[in-house]
Amino acid sequence: AGSASVAVAAAMLRTEAAMGFPDRLDASLAWDESSAAERLARLGPSGRREYRAMYVSPLGDMALPLCYAPALAALCWRSFSRRPLALLPLLAGACDLLENASVLRLLDTFPRLEQAPLALAVGPWATFGKWAGLALTFALLAAH
């Protein structure tokens, strides 16, 4: 799972570099409806198609949390005597999947983002949950 995470992340970085994605929603710490609309508009139609493809390709962003979350959970399970800490990366991965689904929904409804109220409500919190969960996981592992 760890090697798969690296392979998926590398494939995503190649796609991002080739398309020159500015300010991906999922790479930011926070976003809202207005910043999502602005960022998606900047991509243009072909950029939005490529952004969507980055999520759903076999080595895309939907695959990444399915790789890193179990790998980090296994590492936490082996590293900590308090086994519930192993749930933290799984929570981060679940938030990542919710975030991805939200961004895909926004891409599908653009420019009428108001047609995706659930994505607009859940997506920003899922982004925060992903980054908070990953930061806490890595901080705990580094301190161990």
PDB file of C-alpha atoms in Angstrom:
ATOM      1  CA  ALA A   1       0.000   0.000   0.000  1.00  0.00           C
ATOM      2  CA  GLY A   2       2.893   2.361   0.678  1.00  0.00           C
ATOM      3  CA  SER A   3       4.461   1.771  -2.753  1.00  0.00           C
ATOM      4  CA  ALA A   4       1.060   2.152  -4.378  1.00  0.00           C
ATOM      5  CA  SER A   5       0.634   5.505  -2.622  1.00  0.00           C
ATOM      6  CA  VAL A   6       3.922   6.718  -4.073  1.00  0.00           C
ATOM      7  CA  ALA A   7       2.995   5.501  -7.576  1.00  0.00           C
ATOM      8  CA  VAL A   8      -0.424   7.162  -7.465  1.00  0.00           C
ATOM      9  CA  ALA A   9       0.973  10.426  -6.086  1.00  0.00           C
ATOM     10  CA  ALA A  10       3.675  10.492  -8.783  1.00  0.00           C
ATOM     11  CA  ALA A  11       1.096   9.918 -11.531  1.00  0.00           C
ATOM     12  CA  MET A  12      -1.049  12.732 -10.157  1.00  0.00           C
ATOM     13  CA  LEU A  13       1.923  15.114  -9.987  1.00  0.00           C
ATOM     14  CA  ARG A  14       2.796  14.347 -13.631  1.00  0.00           C
ATOM     15  CA  THR A  15      -0.784  15.106 -14.681  1.00  0.00           C
ATOM     16  CA  GLU A  16      -0.869  18.262 -12.603  1.00  0.00           C
ATOM     17  CA  ALA A  17       2.443  19.496 -14.036  1.00  0.00           C
ATOM     18  CA  ALA A  18       1.378  18.724 -17.605  1.00  0.00           C
ATOM     19  CA  MET A  19      -1.909  20.590 -17.247  1.00  0.00           C
ATOM     20  CA  GLY A  20      -0.600  23.380 -15.042  1.00  0.00           C
ATOM     21  CA  PHE A  21      -3.492  23.112 -12.579  1.00  0.00           C
ATOM     22  CA  PRO A  22      -3.655  26.336 -10.588  1.00  0.00           C
ATOM     23  CA  ASP A  23      -4.792  26.115  -6.996  1.00  0.00           C
ATOM     24  CA  ARG A  24      -6.457  22.705  -6.932  1.00  0.00           C
ATOM     25  CA  LEU A  25      -9.279  22.673  -4.392  1.00  0.00           C
ATOM     26  CA  ASP A  26      -8.029  19.456  -2.832  1.00  0.00           C
ATOM     27  CA  ALA A  27      -4.497  20.833  -2.428  1.00  0.00           C
ATOM     28  CA  SER A  28      -5.628  23.883  -0.468  1.00  0.00           C
ATOM     29  CA  LEU A  29      -6.280  24.045   3.255  1.00  0.00           C
ATOM     30  CA  ALA A  30      -9.599  25.828   2.861  1.00  0.00           C
ATOM     31  CA  TRP A  31     -12.069  26.717   0.136  1.00  0.00           C
ATOM     32  CA  ASP A  32     -15.664  27.848  -0.216  1.00  0.00           C
ATOM     33  CA  GLU A  33     -18.212  28.370  -2.980  1.00  0.00           C
ATOM     34  CA  SER A  34     -16.697  31.583  -4.309  1.00  0.00           C
ATOM     35  CA  SER A  35     -13.112  30.321  -4.339  1.00  0.00           C
ATOM     36  CA  ALA A  36     -14.262  27.044  -5.929  1.00  0.00           C
ATOM     37  CA  ALA A  37     -16.118  28.935  -8.670  1.00  0.00           C
ATOM     38  CA  GLU A  38     -13.099  31.151  -9.296  1.00  0.00           C
ATOM     39  CA  ARG A  39     -10.624  28.265  -9.463  1.00  0.00           C
ATOM     40  CA  LEU A  40     -12.838  26.103 -11.667  1.00  0.00           C
ATOM     41  CA  ALA A  41     -13.500  29.021 -14.035  1.00  0.00           C
ATOM     42  CA  ARG A  42      -9.741  29.641 -14.373  1.00  0.00           C
ATOM     43  CA  LEU A  43      -9.256  26.066 -15.568  1.00  0.00           C
ATOM     44  CA  GLY A  44     -11.480  26.506 -18.616  1.00  0.00           C
ATOM     45  CA  PRO A  45     -13.447  23.621 -20.171  1.00  0.00           C
ATOM     46  CA  SER A  46     -10.426  21.503 -21.147  1.00  0.00           C
ATOM     47  CA  GLY A  47      -8.762  22.037 -17.761  1.00  0.00           C
ATOM     48  CA  ARG A  48     -11.924  20.969 -15.969  1.00  0.00           C
ATOM     49  CA  ARG A  49     -12.061  17.812 -18.105  1.00  0.00           C
ATOM     50  CA  GLU A  50      -8.437  17.039 -17.216  1.00  0.00           C
ATOM     51  CA  TYR A  51      -9.052  17.821 -13.544  1.00  0.00           C
ATOM     52  CA  ARG A  52     -11.963  15.376 -13.562  1.00  0.00           C
ATOM     53  CA  ALA A  53      -9.844  12.767 -15.341  1.00  0.00           C
ATOM     54  CA  MET A  54      -7.155  13.169 -12.678  1.00  0.00           C
ATOM     55  CA  TYR A  55      -9.687  11.998 -10.099  1.00  0.00           C
ATOM     56  CA  VAL A  56     -11.144   9.024 -11.917  1.00  0.00           C
ATOM     57  CA  SER A  57      -8.120   7.610 -13.758  1.00  0.00           C
ATOM     58  CA  PRO A  58      -6.797   4.284 -12.394  1.00  0.00           C
ATOM     59  CA  LEU A  59      -3.870   6.087 -10.762  1.00  0.00           C
ATOM     60  CA  GLY A  60      -5.936   9.133  -9.879  1.00  0.00           C
ATOM     61  CA  ASP A  61      -6.919  10.924  -6.733  1.00  0.00           C
ATOM     62  CA  MET A  62      -9.763   8.533  -5.928  1.00  0.00           C
ATOM     63  CA  ALA A  63      -7.162   5.765  -5.624  1.00  0.00           C
ATOM     64  CA  LEU A  64      -4.731   7.716  -3.442  1.00  0.00           C
ATOM     65  CA  PRO A  65      -6.637   7.566  -0.121  1.00  0.00           C
ATOM     66  CA  LEU A  66      -7.319   3.876  -0.733  1.00  0.00           C
ATOM     67  CA  CYS A  67      -3.550   3.399  -0.746  1.00  0.00           C
ATOM     68  CA  TYR A  68      -2.198   5.783   1.881  1.00  0.00           C
ATOM     69  CA  ALA A  69      -4.899   5.353   4.542  1.00  0.00           C
ATOM     70  CA  PRO A  70      -4.413   1.591   5.072  1.00  0.00           C
ATOM     71  CA  ALA A  71      -0.622   1.921   4.830  1.00  0.00           C
ATOM     72  CA  LEU A  72      -0.514   4.651   7.473  1.00  0.00           C
ATOM     73  CA  ALA A  73      -3.077   2.829   9.613  1.00  0.00           C
ATOM     74  CA  ALA A  74      -0.907  -0.300   9.574  1.00  0.00           C
ATOM     75  CA  LEU A  75       2.145   1.752  10.501  1.00  0.00           C
ATOM     76  CA  CYS A  76       0.238   3.400  13.369  1.00  0.00           C
ATOM     77  CA  TRP A  77      -1.084   0.015  14.508  1.00  0.00           C
ATOM     78  CA  ARG A  78       2.471  -1.304  14.758  1.00  0.00           C
ATOM     79  CA  SER A  79       3.906   1.893  16.244  1.00  0.00           C
ATOM     80  CA  PHE A  80       1.484   2.825  18.997  1.00  0.00           C
ATOM     81  CA  SER A  81       0.345   0.884  22.028  1.00  0.00           C
ATOM     82  CA  ARG A  82      -2.886   2.898  21.862  1.00  0.00           C
ATOM     83  CA  ARG A  83      -4.457   1.077  18.927  1.00  0.00           C
ATOM     84  CA  PRO A  84      -7.294   3.586  18.328  1.00  0.00           C
ATOM     85  CA  LEU A  85      -4.661   5.991  16.942  1.00  0.00           C
ATOM     86  CA  ALA A  86      -4.576   3.718  13.890  1.00  0.00           C
ATOM     87  CA  LEU A  87      -8.045   5.019  13.038  1.00  0.00           C
ATOM     88  CA  LEU A  88      -6.731   8.537  12.455  1.00  0.00           C
ATOM     89  CA  PRO A  89      -5.286   7.914   8.966  1.00  0.00           C
ATOM     90  CA  LEU A  90      -8.428   5.973   8.051  1.00  0.00           C
ATOM     91  CA  LEU A  91     -10.479   9.017   9.030  1.00  0.00           C
ATOM     92  CA  ALA A  92      -8.188  11.214   6.905  1.00  0.00           C
ATOM     93  CA  GLY A  93      -8.665   8.823   3.980  1.00  0.00           C
ATOM     94  CA  ALA A  94     -12.450   8.872   4.414  1.00  0.00           C
ATOM     95  CA  CYS A  95     -12.382  12.682   4.451  1.00  0.00           C
ATOM     96  CA  ASP A  96     -10.236  12.611   1.297  1.00  0.00           C
ATOM     97  CA  LEU A  97     -12.796  10.416  -0.483  1.00  0.00           C
ATOM     98  CA  LEU A  98     -15.621  12.766   0.580  1.00  0.00           C
ATOM     99  CA  GLU A  99     -13.598  15.722  -0.635  1.00  0.00           C
ATOM    100  CA  ASN A 100     -12.953  14.015  -3.978  1.00  0.00           C
ATOM    101  CA  ALA A 101     -16.627  13.207  -4.440  1.00  0.00           C
ATOM    102  CA  SER A 102     -17.486  16.824  -3.615  1.00  0.00           C
ATOM    103  CA  VAL A 103     -15.018  18.247  -6.132  1.00  0.00           C
ATOM    104  CA  LEU A 104     -16.245  15.819  -8.805  1.00  0.00           C
ATOM    105  CA  ARG A 105     -19.809  16.963  -8.165  1.00  0.00           C
ATOM    106  CA  LEU A 106     -18.731  20.607  -8.463  1.00  0.00           C
ATOM    107  CA  LEU A 107     -16.947  19.837 -11.730  1.00  0.00           C
ATOM    108  CA  ASP A 108     -20.117  18.166 -13.014  1.00  0.00           C
ATOM    109  CA  THR A 109     -22.368  21.098 -12.098  1.00  0.00           C
ATOM    110  CA  PHE A 110     -20.045  23.975 -13.031  1.00  0.00           C
ATOM    111  CA  PRO A 111     -20.899  26.832 -13.512  1.00  0.00           C
ATOM    112  CA  ARG A 112     -24.078  26.217 -11.501  1.00  0.00           C
ATOM    113  CA  LEU A 113     -22.445  25.238  -8.241  1.00  0.00           C
ATOM    114  CA  GLU A 114     -25.650  26.044  -6.359  1.00  0.00           C
ATOM    115  CA  GLN A 115     -26.963  22.764  -7.819  1.00  0.00           C
ATOM    116  CA  ALA A 116     -24.501  20.935  -5.575  1.00  0.00           C
ATOM    117  CA  PRO A 117     -25.369  22.177  -2.060  1.00  0.00           C
ATOM    118  CA  LEU A 118     -24.178  18.992  -0.359  1.00  0.00           C
ATOM    119  CA  ALA A 119     -20.799  19.159  -2.117  1.00  0.00           C
ATOM    120  CA  LEU A 120     -20.462  22.803  -1.109  1.00  0.00           C
ATOM    121  CA  ALA A 121     -21.355  21.981   2.496  1.00  0.00           C
ATOM    122  CA  VAL A 122     -19.280  18.812   2.894  1.00  0.00           C
ATOM    123  CA  GLY A 123     -16.312  19.465   0.604  1.00  0.00           C
ATOM    124  CA  PRO A 124     -14.563  22.240   2.527  1.00  0.00           C
ATOM    125  CA  TRP A 125     -14.937  20.377   5.843  1.00  0.00           C
ATOM    126  CA  ALA A 126     -13.697  17.168   4.233  1.00  0.00           C
ATOM    127  CA  THR A 127     -10.639  19.024   2.927  1.00  0.00           C
ATOM    128  CA  PHE A 128      -9.925  20.348   6.410  1.00  0.00           C
ATOM    129  CA  GLY A 129     -10.486  16.889   7.942  1.00  0.00           C
ATOM    130  CA  LYS A 130      -8.107  15.274   5.466  1.00  0.00           C
ATOM    131  CA  TRP A 131      -5.282  17.724   6.143  1.00  0.00           C
ATOM    132  CA  ALA A 132      -5.862  17.789   9.910  1.00  0.00           C
ATOM    133  CA  GLY A 133      -5.928  13.980  10.085  1.00  0.00           C
ATOM    134  CA  LEU A 134      -2.778  13.635   8.009  1.00  0.00           C
ATOM    135  CA  ALA A 135      -0.938  16.357   9.936  1.00  0.00           C
ATOM    136  CA  LEU A 136      -1.816  14.762  13.262  1.00  0.00           C
ATOM    137  CA  THR A 137      -0.881  11.296  11.995  1.00  0.00           C
ATOM    138  CA  PHE A 138       2.541  12.463  10.804  1.00  0.00           C
ATOM    139  CA  ALA A 139       3.124  14.510  13.955  1.00  0.00           C
ATOM    140  CA  LEU A 140       2.374  11.487  16.144  1.00  0.00           C
ATOM    141  CA  LEU A 141       4.598   9.244  14.038  1.00  0.00           C
ATOM    142  CA  ALA A 142       7.433  11.792  14.110  1.00  0.00           C
ATOM    143  CA  ALA A 143       7.152  12.153  17.881  1.00  0.00           C
ATOM    144  CA  HIS A 144       7.130   8.397  18.420  1.00  0.00           C
TER     145      HIS A 144
END
